[in-house]
Amino acid sequence: MAVPASSPRAGKLAATCILSVILFIFCCGTTASSSDFEGLGDLPGGSFSSQAWGVSSDGSVVIGTSSVDGPLNAFRWTQAGGMISLGDLPGGGLNSGADAVNSDGSVVVGSGSSASGQEAFRWTQAGGMVGLGDLEGGSFNSQAHDVNADGSVVVGYGSIAGGREAFRWTQEDGMVSLGDLPGGIIESAARGVSGDGSVVVGYGTTDTGREAFRWTQASGMVALGFLAGGNESYAWRTNDDGSVIVGTSESASGWEAFRWTQAGGMVGLGDLPGGAVDSWGYDISSDGSVIVGYGTTDVGQEAFRWTESTGMQSLKDILTANGVDLTGWTLTEATGVSGDGTTIVGIGTSPNGTEAFIARNTGVITTATLNNSLASMGQVSSTVSSMSQTITSSMMDASHSAQLNTSEGLSSGDEMNGRTQLWVVGTVISDSSLSGDDFGGEGGVGLTRYLANGLSVGGGAFSGKRSLDTSHGGNQKTSLIGPGVFVAYAPEAYGLRLEGGGTWHYVNMDLKRGYQNAGGSAQSSGSTQAQAFGIYGRIGWAFPVASRVALQPFAQYNWQRVKIDGYTESGGPFPARFDSRTDTSNRARLGLQAQYSYSESLNLWSWAAWSHRFENKGASMGGQLTGLYAFNYDGGPVDRNWGDAGVGAKWRPYEGFETFSRLSFGIDSQHNAEPDLALTIGLGWDI
């Protein structure tokens, strides 16, 4: 998200209105803040001058232009590396500028000076600065103004016979003209592109002059009109999905920043108080709720930040109110904003001269940041489901449906007839959802009774705990306890294998939801309970492939239901009430297990399996942000297809005692259906 250096200088509406008032109060009055501000310096050589024109979605990479011994040079800045020159295209004089950066900061676009003339470029760490050429016809002159989220689509303008036209560039198609609006001279330029590259915004020329446009493959270039009283407009950027556009338009009062949506059309954002009406909207957050640019006061041009809740505010006033000392600084333009709206970059005047700056934690509270924190609480049902599934796997290990060993290989289960075994089992997990002090583990104790003809029954009591930290100081602590029972049948040394069982768990959850609040973070906490029910069945067929080796293909089915009670949070400026919800899952699992009888006392096995969940999403979640608006989120993403594999061992060092262990690996499980890594260890005593 950025602004080019050559920019011209010419069902929830009611809820949002209510939220606007509340957010204003908390933004400006009741919350401690921790905004920070930093001048970015300049490149060595030449007079002191730097301008920031864009920032990556996560706020970590800033791009722009700085002077180097006279000419201008594109730069890329990070906290760790500082300001680094990107150089220029080969063949021309040293004169380049960076206009935009993609979501993760890995791709930078702008224009440089090549042997052919001014040329759009695309820069990556691996490939350096690569020229993108120009449109056909006319004098050679192209410039890239924006890039989509993954860096695959670049937009800007190029020269054709008789004028210049907006372009859209991809590696596959190269530079493709988007044409112009009908009427007038040939002059259009693309200034912004959506995250997926499908929506392009900018300006074209009609009989009345320059006019903002929105382009898609289906609709072509569509004019967006003007503010009342004006006849010229420019679209500068669009949000991530292309539904909200920011720019500037002439109005009856002067030049005025605007925000455009399909439903509301072009709406003026006004100006800062004092001075002539002259404001420009330069960039927009991913959800379209935060806009930055400049306005005009009685002392001249000033950077602004706009939200629906606060209106247009001086960025300097916001930072000063948040405790930032800006002595010696004038913030003239805010040119870029991070995806979440909390990091702003721009251009100011410092004691050194014209200098790029970055301001973090700028006091933004938006419906998007609150909604993200609310939606994140939907993952607790996945956590409970994962814990219950881990316990089911541990119980299957303890059921000992696998056969014993003899010097000849596998035996029937009859040798255990009449015995009762006491066992304990525990599992610890490592998973991408856990980090730092986070913890995941389950365990249990129980009995297995071996009956005649390979039949065994058993059960136990199990407990588990997961603790994981979330963003903005949040935390989710989940513990459960409850029984499980099973029955297994293996009548012969080889052949049919049957197993089934069920679990019930009482679950306690202490949940702390963290969210952005002014310049810092806030948390609201609540506690609730849940119940988890599950049944499983497995059928297999063991057959020998060698004297000590058997293979067993198997099929397994799991049904599970997690019912979470509703609860109300307390603490923090924005507590919420969450309604009760129920999540049901049906899973099928197919696999192959190999078993090796190493000796009469040691048995080894390994397996690989593939699982499919029949539901395509989790349970929906609803509630009320206290005193503000109701929310309802569709079920979150779930794993539909994933795998697991692992190895195990059972060792009986002496009669009446054995140990068993298993190490399993989750494969392509993105949403906690299977832990990335799980280690299970158990002990058994005949009694």
XYZ file of C-alpha atoms in Angstrom:
687
model
C 0.000 0.000 0.000
C 1.577 3.251 -1.086
C 1.334 6.527 -2.948
C 3.564 7.286 -5.925
C 6.061 10.083 -5.633
C 4.645 11.679 -8.762
C 1.102 11.996 -7.360
C -0.821 14.970 -8.768
C -1.603 17.827 -6.415
C -4.568 19.138 -8.027
C -26.965 -4.581 7.940
C -24.367 -2.755 10.089
C -24.670 0.916 9.465
C -26.593 1.709 12.621
C -24.323 -0.521 14.709
C -21.287 1.161 13.256
C -22.633 4.591 14.156
C -23.119 3.493 17.759
C -19.690 1.901 17.817
C -18.163 5.073 16.407
C -19.144 7.069 19.488
C -17.852 4.435 21.894
C -14.620 3.946 20.018
C -14.020 7.698 19.972
C -14.331 7.813 23.730
C -11.899 4.971 24.251
C -9.486 6.148 21.576
C -9.267 9.646 22.928
C -9.975 9.414 26.605
C -9.775 6.276 28.659
C -6.962 4.137 27.356
C -3.258 4.257 27.958
C -1.283 4.291 24.735
C 2.160 3.360 23.550
C 2.514 4.873 20.103
C 6.048 5.238 18.802
C 7.490 7.368 16.040
C 10.731 7.187 14.116
C 12.418 9.216 11.392
C 13.956 6.893 8.814
C 16.968 9.046 7.888
C 18.227 9.059 4.301
C 20.709 7.332 2.011
C 24.326 8.478 2.251
C 25.543 11.206 -0.104
C 23.846 14.306 -1.446
C 21.572 16.668 0.422
C 19.381 15.226 3.159
C 16.032 14.160 1.692
C 13.842 11.035 1.958
C 10.190 10.314 1.275
C 8.240 7.214 2.305
C 5.622 6.123 -0.245
C 4.436 2.770 1.026
C 4.465 0.156 3.779
C 3.959 -3.598 3.764
C 0.735 -5.030 5.140
C 2.408 -6.107 8.391
C 4.109 -2.709 8.823
C 7.642 -4.115 8.786
C 8.907 -2.843 5.411
C 8.852 0.777 4.210
C 9.731 1.888 0.672
C 10.290 5.265 -0.939
C 12.803 7.622 -2.455
C 15.926 9.317 -1.121
C 18.584 11.572 -2.614
C 22.032 10.178 -3.369
C 24.649 12.685 -4.557
C 21.988 14.671 -6.352
C 19.809 12.095 -8.130
C 17.006 10.189 -6.446
C 17.246 6.545 -5.478
C 14.603 3.972 -4.523
C 14.996 2.564 -1.022
C 13.686 -0.288 1.124
C 13.734 0.099 4.921
C 13.406 -2.447 7.741
C 13.997 -2.040 11.459
C 16.872 -4.489 11.379
C 18.559 -3.354 8.165
C 17.774 0.345 8.057
C 17.467 2.184 4.719
C 18.980 0.256 1.798
C 19.292 1.572 -1.752
C 17.681 -0.538 -4.471
C 19.873 1.013 -7.168
C 18.540 1.674 -10.654
C 17.926 -0.028 -13.969
C 21.000 -0.477 -16.168
C 21.856 1.963 -18.910
C 20.357 5.210 -17.676
C 21.225 7.946 -15.207
C 20.777 7.203 -11.506
C 17.183 8.239 -10.951
C 14.779 5.713 -9.435
C 11.845 5.780 -7.057
C 9.911 3.072 -5.214
C 6.148 3.593 -5.208
C 4.641 0.450 -3.624
C 5.447 -2.788 -1.806
C 3.553 -6.058 -1.613
C 1.984 -7.593 1.469
C 5.057 -9.223 3.021
C 7.587 -6.660 1.773
C 9.347 -8.996 -0.639
C 8.354 -7.232 -3.885
C 8.872 -3.507 -4.562
C 7.672 -1.626 -7.654
C 8.295 1.847 -9.025
C 10.219 3.411 -11.889
C 13.837 3.806 -12.815
C 16.011 5.254 -15.542
C 17.048 2.712 -18.152
C 18.750 2.972 -21.518
C 15.297 3.357 -23.077
C 14.016 6.071 -20.748
C 11.821 6.105 -17.635
C 10.757 2.490 -17.092
C 8.544 0.664 -14.606
C 10.406 -1.863 -12.474
C 9.740 -4.804 -10.188
C 12.326 -5.579 -7.502
C 12.904 -8.764 -5.484
C 15.795 -9.787 -3.242
C 16.681 -12.639 -5.550
C 16.291 -10.894 -8.903
C 17.089 -7.292 -8.066
C 15.510 -4.493 -10.120
C 13.964 -5.752 -13.368
C 12.460 -3.435 -16.004
C 8.907 -4.199 -17.136
C 9.120 -2.464 -20.516
C 6.426 -0.191 -21.924
C 3.223 -0.314 -23.938
C 3.605 -0.229 -27.695
C 3.830 3.110 -29.515
C 4.766 6.569 -28.335
C 7.900 7.697 -26.573
C 9.281 5.217 -24.037
C 7.825 6.138 -20.636
C 6.304 3.778 -18.070
C 5.831 3.802 -14.313
C 4.594 1.180 -11.828
C 2.382 2.547 -9.060
C 1.102 -0.463 -7.102
C 1.466 -4.213 -6.643
C -0.940 -6.848 -5.355
C -0.546 -8.883 -2.163
C 1.675 -11.692 -3.490
C 3.596 -9.474 -5.925
C 2.344 -11.163 -9.088
C 0.304 -8.242 -10.482
C 1.745 -4.761 -11.081
C -0.227 -1.722 -12.263
C 0.744 1.727 -13.510
C 0.887 3.549 -16.829
C 2.768 3.279 -20.122
C 3.067 5.275 -23.314
C 1.171 4.656 -26.532
C 0.888 6.655 -29.742
C -0.866 9.872 -28.818
C -0.816 9.593 -25.056
C -0.483 7.198 -22.139
C -2.704 4.440 -20.758
C -3.117 2.448 -17.581
C -1.573 -1.019 -17.610
C -1.804 -4.279 -15.695
C 1.299 -6.492 -15.737
C 1.730 -10.187 -14.959
C 4.628 -12.541 -15.639
C 2.474 -14.565 -18.018
C 0.935 -11.753 -20.080
C 3.422 -8.950 -19.653
C 2.202 -5.326 -19.779
C -1.423 -5.098 -20.975
C -3.216 -1.808 -21.609
C -6.490 -1.199 -19.747
C -7.556 1.532 -22.157
C -9.124 4.815 -21.121
C -12.495 6.295 -20.300
C -14.424 7.478 -23.351
C -13.943 11.057 -24.578
C -11.125 13.536 -24.120
C -7.435 13.039 -24.735
C -5.757 9.653 -24.250
C -4.559 9.759 -20.650
C -5.169 7.147 -17.985
C -3.126 5.709 -15.147
C -3.643 2.803 -12.772
C -2.836 3.794 -9.193
C -4.014 0.894 -7.048
C -4.799 -2.826 -7.198
C -6.691 -5.222 -4.925
C -5.016 -8.014 -2.983
C -5.773 -10.685 -5.576
C -5.058 -8.379 -8.527
C -8.582 -8.535 -9.957
C -9.619 -4.920 -9.245
C -7.630 -1.940 -10.531
C -8.327 1.719 -9.719
C -6.950 4.972 -11.047
C -8.041 7.769 -13.318
C -8.862 8.232 -16.982
C -9.847 11.196 -19.121
C -13.285 12.123 -20.437
C -14.666 15.181 -22.187
C -14.880 16.971 -18.831
C -11.398 16.064 -17.606
C -9.780 13.440 -15.422
C -12.110 11.043 -13.614
C -11.582 8.214 -11.142
C -12.222 4.671 -12.412
C -12.589 1.113 -11.178
C -11.613 -1.730 -13.529
C -12.321 -5.453 -13.512
C -11.945 -8.012 -16.293
C -15.706 -8.389 -16.472
C -16.748 -4.740 -16.384
C -13.808 -2.993 -17.954
C -13.062 0.597 -16.911
C -16.013 2.181 -15.080
C -16.067 5.885 -14.157
C -16.785 6.692 -10.498
C -17.933 10.298 -10.958
C -17.130 13.303 -8.773
C -18.116 14.875 -5.494
C -20.937 17.373 -5.751
C -19.808 20.548 -7.465
C -16.639 19.086 -8.966
C -15.608 17.812 -12.389
C -12.267 16.090 -11.693
C -11.410 13.078 -9.515
C -8.610 10.566 -8.914
C -8.787 7.088 -7.390
C -5.594 6.314 -5.509
C -5.894 2.991 -3.715
C -8.359 0.201 -3.027
C -8.686 -2.090 -0.051
C -7.796 -5.769 -0.078
C -10.964 -7.072 -1.744
C -11.481 -4.077 -4.031
C -14.766 -3.007 -2.435
C -13.580 0.319 -0.955
C -11.667 2.977 -2.898
C -9.888 6.060 -1.626
C -8.851 9.097 -3.620
C -9.592 12.779 -4.081
C -12.128 14.795 -6.010
C -12.850 18.360 -6.738
C -15.962 19.501 -4.856
C -17.912 22.711 -4.423
C -15.598 23.552 -1.505
C -12.257 22.645 -3.067
C -10.235 19.434 -3.355
C -11.504 16.804 -0.950
C -10.473 13.262 -0.046
C -13.172 10.664 -0.723
C -14.132 7.109 0.177
C -16.106 5.129 -2.420
C -18.200 1.966 -2.010
C -20.662 0.327 -4.374
C -23.505 0.939 -1.969
C -22.694 4.493 -0.913
C -20.901 5.851 -3.950
C -18.318 8.625 -3.541
C -18.456 10.265 -0.106
C -16.294 13.259 0.823
C -14.190 13.000 3.984
C -13.906 16.755 4.561
C -10.678 18.398 5.619
C -8.708 19.289 8.716
C -9.900 22.536 10.348
C -8.431 25.811 9.108
C -7.032 26.837 5.753
C -8.425 26.234 2.283
C -10.267 22.971 1.606
C -7.525 20.755 0.183
C -7.341 17.127 1.307
C -6.103 14.000 -0.457
C -6.742 10.370 0.459
C -3.648 8.342 -0.338
C -3.965 4.869 1.188
C -6.423 2.539 2.901
C -6.277 -0.391 5.329
C -7.128 -3.940 4.255
C -10.736 -3.771 5.441
C -11.276 -0.197 4.247
C -11.835 1.253 7.717
C -8.695 3.405 8.007
C -7.651 6.044 5.462
C -4.549 8.223 5.477
C -3.493 11.241 3.444
C -3.068 14.942 3.974
C -5.342 17.846 4.770
C -4.830 21.579 5.035
C -4.894 23.695 8.188
C -4.103 27.330 8.808
C -0.418 26.400 9.093
C -0.363 24.435 5.827
C -0.384 20.803 4.811
C -0.718 18.142 7.553
C -0.866 14.340 7.564
C -4.204 12.861 8.629
C -5.718 9.576 9.682
C -9.452 8.952 9.144
C -11.833 6.346 10.555
C -15.593 6.402 10.570
C -15.559 6.657 14.353
C -13.123 9.589 14.626
C -13.435 11.374 11.317
C -10.361 13.118 9.930
C -7.708 13.721 12.616
C -4.281 15.279 12.469
C -1.730 12.486 12.790
C 0.524 14.779 14.811
C -2.306 15.445 17.270
C -2.939 11.708 17.660
C 0.710 10.915 18.309
C 1.179 13.840 20.687
C -1.895 12.755 22.673
C -0.338 9.291 22.880
C 2.822 10.655 24.458
C 5.080 10.986 21.412
C 7.481 13.933 21.468
C 7.431 15.474 17.990
C 9.491 18.551 18.786
C 11.066 19.816 15.579
C 8.829 17.745 13.321
C 6.044 18.739 10.925
C 4.134 15.777 9.473
C 3.038 16.901 6.023
C 1.742 13.735 4.328
C 0.647 10.272 5.454
C 1.268 8.163 2.365
C 0.866 4.541 3.475
C -0.906 2.456 6.102
C -0.487 -1.160 7.178
C -3.168 -3.758 6.595
C -4.519 -3.513 10.142
C -4.441 0.297 10.109
C -2.065 0.672 13.057
C 1.191 1.603 11.285
C 1.404 4.773 9.180
C 4.295 6.030 7.056
C 4.751 9.334 5.311
C 6.764 12.467 4.739
C 7.624 15.195 7.205
C 10.038 17.993 7.885
C 12.532 17.290 10.641
C 15.524 19.247 11.896
C 17.476 17.382 9.197
C 15.220 18.382 6.320
C 12.582 16.446 4.378
C 12.466 13.010 6.010
C 10.454 9.792 5.751
C 8.812 8.609 8.966
C 7.017 5.633 10.455
C 4.447 5.836 13.262
C 3.342 2.619 14.974
C 0.384 1.839 17.226
C -1.434 4.952 16.108
C -4.491 4.488 18.291
C -6.689 2.719 15.765
C -9.658 0.765 17.046
C -11.833 -0.531 14.244
C -14.718 -2.915 13.882
C -12.320 -5.135 11.935
C -9.815 -5.488 14.787
C -12.623 -6.198 17.248
C -14.306 -8.646 14.880
C -11.024 -10.494 14.341
C -10.617 -10.929 18.085
C -14.188 -12.198 18.426
C -13.884 -14.627 15.517
C -10.644 -16.032 16.940
C -12.591 -17.455 19.884
C -14.151 -19.981 17.523
C -10.967 -22.056 17.673
C -11.693 -23.267 21.219
C -14.012 -25.996 19.889
C -11.165 -27.233 17.662
C -8.905 -27.354 20.716
C -11.397 -29.482 22.659
C -11.906 -31.750 19.653
C -8.164 -32.222 19.249
C -7.749 -33.078 22.946
C -10.550 -35.640 22.794
C -9.097 -37.258 19.677
C -5.676 -37.514 21.334
C -7.257 -39.282 24.313
C -9.055 -41.688 21.971
C -5.714 -42.558 20.362
C -4.132 -43.081 23.787
C -6.981 -45.358 24.807
C -6.561 -47.386 21.637
C -2.890 -47.844 22.538
C -3.902 -49.035 25.991
C -6.570 -51.421 24.661
C -3.818 -53.794 23.476
C -5.761 -55.222 20.594
C -2.389 -55.955 18.960
C -1.211 -59.533 19.461
C 1.540 -60.800 21.719
C 4.825 -62.253 20.475
C 6.332 -65.690 20.345
C 9.564 -66.949 18.901
C 7.617 -67.814 15.754
C 5.934 -64.439 15.429
C 2.416 -63.309 16.287
C 0.212 -65.343 18.608
C -3.503 -65.419 19.215
C -4.947 -63.412 22.095
C -5.846 -66.553 24.066
C -2.614 -66.425 26.068
C -3.997 -63.416 27.943
C -7.296 -65.106 28.798
C -8.471 -64.311 32.320
C -5.887 -61.648 32.973
C -6.553 -58.089 34.089
C -4.079 -55.355 33.360
C -3.710 -51.995 35.069
C -2.281 -49.345 32.798
C -1.305 -45.692 32.791
C -0.749 -43.685 29.624
C 0.298 -40.116 28.838
C 0.720 -38.022 25.681
C 2.530 -34.756 25.113
C 2.164 -32.830 21.865
C 4.040 -30.278 19.838
C 1.910 -28.251 17.471
C 2.075 -25.044 15.433
C -0.750 -23.661 17.587
C 1.512 -23.834 20.643
C 4.501 -21.600 21.323
C 6.570 -20.244 24.186
C 5.045 -21.324 27.487
C 2.108 -23.018 25.745
C 1.441 -26.626 26.744
C -0.478 -29.595 25.441
C -0.823 -32.969 27.123
C -3.329 -35.689 27.968
C -3.187 -38.849 30.082
C -5.181 -41.526 31.846
C -5.294 -44.628 34.029
C -7.467 -47.680 33.533
C -7.985 -51.448 33.371
C -8.168 -54.006 30.575
C -9.815 -57.388 31.114
C -8.883 -60.142 28.671
C -11.714 -62.611 28.099
C -11.914 -65.778 26.060
C -11.519 -66.063 22.267
C -9.550 -62.861 21.815
C -12.139 -60.569 23.373
C -11.050 -57.765 25.706
C -12.903 -54.956 27.418
C -11.679 -52.032 29.419
C -11.916 -48.441 30.386
C -10.243 -45.639 32.214
C -10.334 -42.093 33.481
C -8.592 -39.441 31.421
C -7.610 -35.817 31.784
C -5.900 -33.263 29.594
C -4.739 -29.676 29.448
C -3.917 -27.200 26.716
C -2.668 -23.657 27.283
C -1.894 -21.346 24.419
C -1.163 -17.637 24.175
C -2.966 -15.521 21.584
C -2.443 -12.002 20.240
C -2.530 -8.835 22.342
C -1.973 -10.665 25.647
C -4.809 -13.156 25.199
C -4.717 -16.704 26.512
C -6.843 -19.844 26.196
C -6.583 -22.438 28.961
C -8.543 -25.638 28.468
C -8.702 -28.645 30.779
C -10.875 -31.748 30.626
C -11.588 -34.911 32.592
C -13.811 -37.891 31.992
C -14.109 -41.627 31.321
C -13.563 -43.764 28.262
C -14.499 -47.379 27.529
C -13.563 -49.815 24.790
C -14.017 -53.371 23.534
C -11.624 -55.210 21.196
C -11.872 -58.532 19.370
C -9.022 -60.484 17.722
C -10.009 -64.175 17.688
C -7.016 -65.551 15.764
C -3.361 -64.785 15.283
C -4.245 -63.357 11.891
C -7.449 -62.246 10.325
C -10.223 -60.069 11.700
C -9.553 -57.185 14.062
C -12.441 -55.231 15.594
C -12.345 -52.399 18.082
C -14.773 -49.776 19.302
C -15.244 -47.387 22.177
C -16.516 -44.118 23.460
C -15.456 -41.131 25.574
C -17.184 -38.404 27.555
C -15.355 -35.394 28.924
C -16.266 -32.472 31.118
C -14.325 -29.422 29.908
C -13.413 -26.226 31.748
C -12.147 -23.198 29.808
C -10.601 -19.954 31.051
C -10.513 -17.637 28.050
C -8.823 -14.250 27.776
C -9.483 -12.416 24.498
C -6.892 -9.799 23.537
C -7.383 -6.979 21.054
C -5.874 -3.712 19.833
C -6.951 -0.778 21.978
C -5.675 2.726 21.248
C -1.879 2.607 21.309
C -1.753 -0.627 23.262
C -3.683 -3.791 23.975
C -6.612 -4.736 26.170
C -8.130 -8.009 27.308
C -11.587 -9.228 28.265
C -11.908 -12.531 30.120
C -14.515 -15.187 30.700
C -14.915 -18.779 31.831
C -17.192 -21.473 30.517
C -17.724 -25.210 30.445
C -18.242 -27.736 27.692
C -19.038 -31.396 27.206
C -17.363 -33.584 24.609
C -18.828 -36.923 23.485
C -17.163 -39.290 21.076
C -17.470 -42.802 19.694
C -15.193 -44.697 17.377
C -15.073 -48.003 15.548
C -12.250 -49.706 13.721
C -12.067 -52.808 11.555
C -8.909 -54.398 10.201
C -7.538 -57.602 8.750
C -4.068 -58.864 9.671
C -2.179 -61.155 7.335
C 1.385 -62.468 7.436
C 4.008 -61.403 4.943
C 6.916 -63.134 6.733
C 7.392 -65.296 9.818
C 7.583 -62.272 12.103
C 5.903 -59.595 10.018
C 2.220 -58.842 9.523
C 0.357 -56.143 7.652
C -3.044 -54.841 8.663
C -5.120 -52.539 6.449
C -7.804 -50.850 8.532
C -10.749 -48.492 8.349
C -11.876 -46.296 11.228
C -14.816 -44.003 11.885
C -15.033 -41.292 14.560
C -18.086 -39.278 15.577
C -17.686 -36.417 18.010
C -19.842 -33.668 19.442
C -18.556 -30.704 21.457
C -21.172 -28.557 23.224
C -19.835 -25.274 24.641
C -21.924 -23.291 27.114
C -22.492 -19.586 26.579
C -20.615 -17.101 28.736
C -20.108 -13.376 29.293
C -16.729 -11.690 29.500
C -15.678 -9.090 32.027
C -12.893 -6.530 32.054
C -11.475 -4.474 29.211
C -13.269 -1.755 27.262
C -15.063 -4.146 24.877
C -16.317 -7.295 26.678
C -18.669 -9.616 24.807
C -21.314 -12.250 25.428
C -20.875 -15.516 23.533
C -23.849 -17.789 22.867
C -23.695 -21.540 23.396
C -22.741 -23.590 20.352
C -22.386 -27.198 19.302
C -19.780 -28.572 16.908
C -20.278 -32.043 15.425
C -17.696 -33.889 13.360
C -17.726 -37.115 11.382
C -14.384 -38.491 10.304
C -13.288 -41.488 8.256
C -9.766 -42.850 8.426
C -8.077 -45.422 6.184
C -4.627 -46.784 6.828
C -2.082 -49.555 6.805
C -0.226 -50.854 9.856
C 2.903 -52.998 9.735
C 3.826 -55.099 12.770
C 7.166 -56.769 13.434
C 7.800 -59.312 16.171
C 11.424 -58.584 16.954
C 11.535 -60.996 19.875
C 9.252 -62.650 22.364
C 9.438 -59.521 24.521
C 9.603 -56.742 21.942
C 6.991 -55.849 19.379
C 7.392 -52.978 16.873
C 4.874 -51.389 14.546
C 4.454 -48.478 12.170
C 1.524 -47.035 10.277
C 0.374 -44.460 7.791
C -3.214 -43.256 7.460
C -5.358 -40.723 5.628
C -8.372 -39.017 7.221
C -11.347 -37.115 5.844
C -13.807 -34.939 7.742
C -17.219 -34.787 6.116
C -18.128 -31.304 7.401
C -16.589 -28.391 5.499
C -16.573 -25.927 8.397
C -16.878 -25.700 12.160
C -19.848 -24.559 14.207
C -21.105 -21.012 13.744
C -20.626 -18.626 16.661
C -22.829 -15.733 17.731
C -23.152 -13.268 20.557
C -23.196 -9.585 21.462
C -20.401 -7.061 21.854
C -21.671 -5.619 25.111
C -23.670 -2.454 24.549
C -22.761 -2.304 20.849
C -23.742 -4.827 18.192
C -24.648 -8.474 17.742
C -22.273 -10.716 15.810
C -22.592 -14.046 14.093
C -19.708 -15.768 12.350
C -19.964 -18.762 10.071
C -18.058 -21.768 11.204
C -14.327 -21.362 10.858
C -12.113 -23.413 8.556
C -11.495 -27.058 9.469
C -9.176 -29.718 8.138
C -11.028 -31.767 5.536
C -8.187 -34.062 4.460
C -4.996 -34.823 6.334
C -2.658 -37.652 7.150
C -0.828 -39.172 10.073
C 2.037 -41.616 10.367
C 4.219 -42.954 13.114
C 6.054 -45.740 14.865
C 5.406 -47.638 18.091
C 6.860 -50.268 20.372
C 5.675 -52.618 23.123
C 8.251 -54.182 25.420
C 7.609 -56.811 28.075
C 10.894 -56.987 30.054
C 9.484 -59.584 32.428
C 6.279 -61.470 32.993
C 3.426 -59.313 34.229
C 4.829 -55.923 33.200
C 5.117 -54.101 29.875
C 5.728 -50.656 28.435
C 4.342 -49.242 25.227
C 5.141 -46.057 23.339
C 4.146 -44.317 20.133
C 5.489 -41.345 18.156
C 3.055 -39.896 15.629
C 3.300 -37.133 13.032
C 0.483 -35.049 11.594
C 0.627 -34.447 7.838
C -0.922 -31.320 6.289
C -3.124 -30.651 9.312
C -3.629 -26.883 9.298
C -6.433 -26.516 11.849
C -5.513 -28.841 14.743
C -7.178 -32.013 13.446
C -3.930 -33.853 14.172
C -0.987 -32.609 16.270
C 2.208 -31.955 14.359
C 4.007 -34.287 16.755
C 2.690 -36.472 19.600
C 4.629 -38.762 21.950
C 2.689 -41.365 23.939
C 4.201 -43.496 26.705
C 2.373 -46.112 28.769
C 2.975 -48.772 31.413
C 0.961 -51.916 32.141
C 0.894 -54.366 35.057
C -0.949 -57.672 35.254
C -3.024 -57.838 38.416
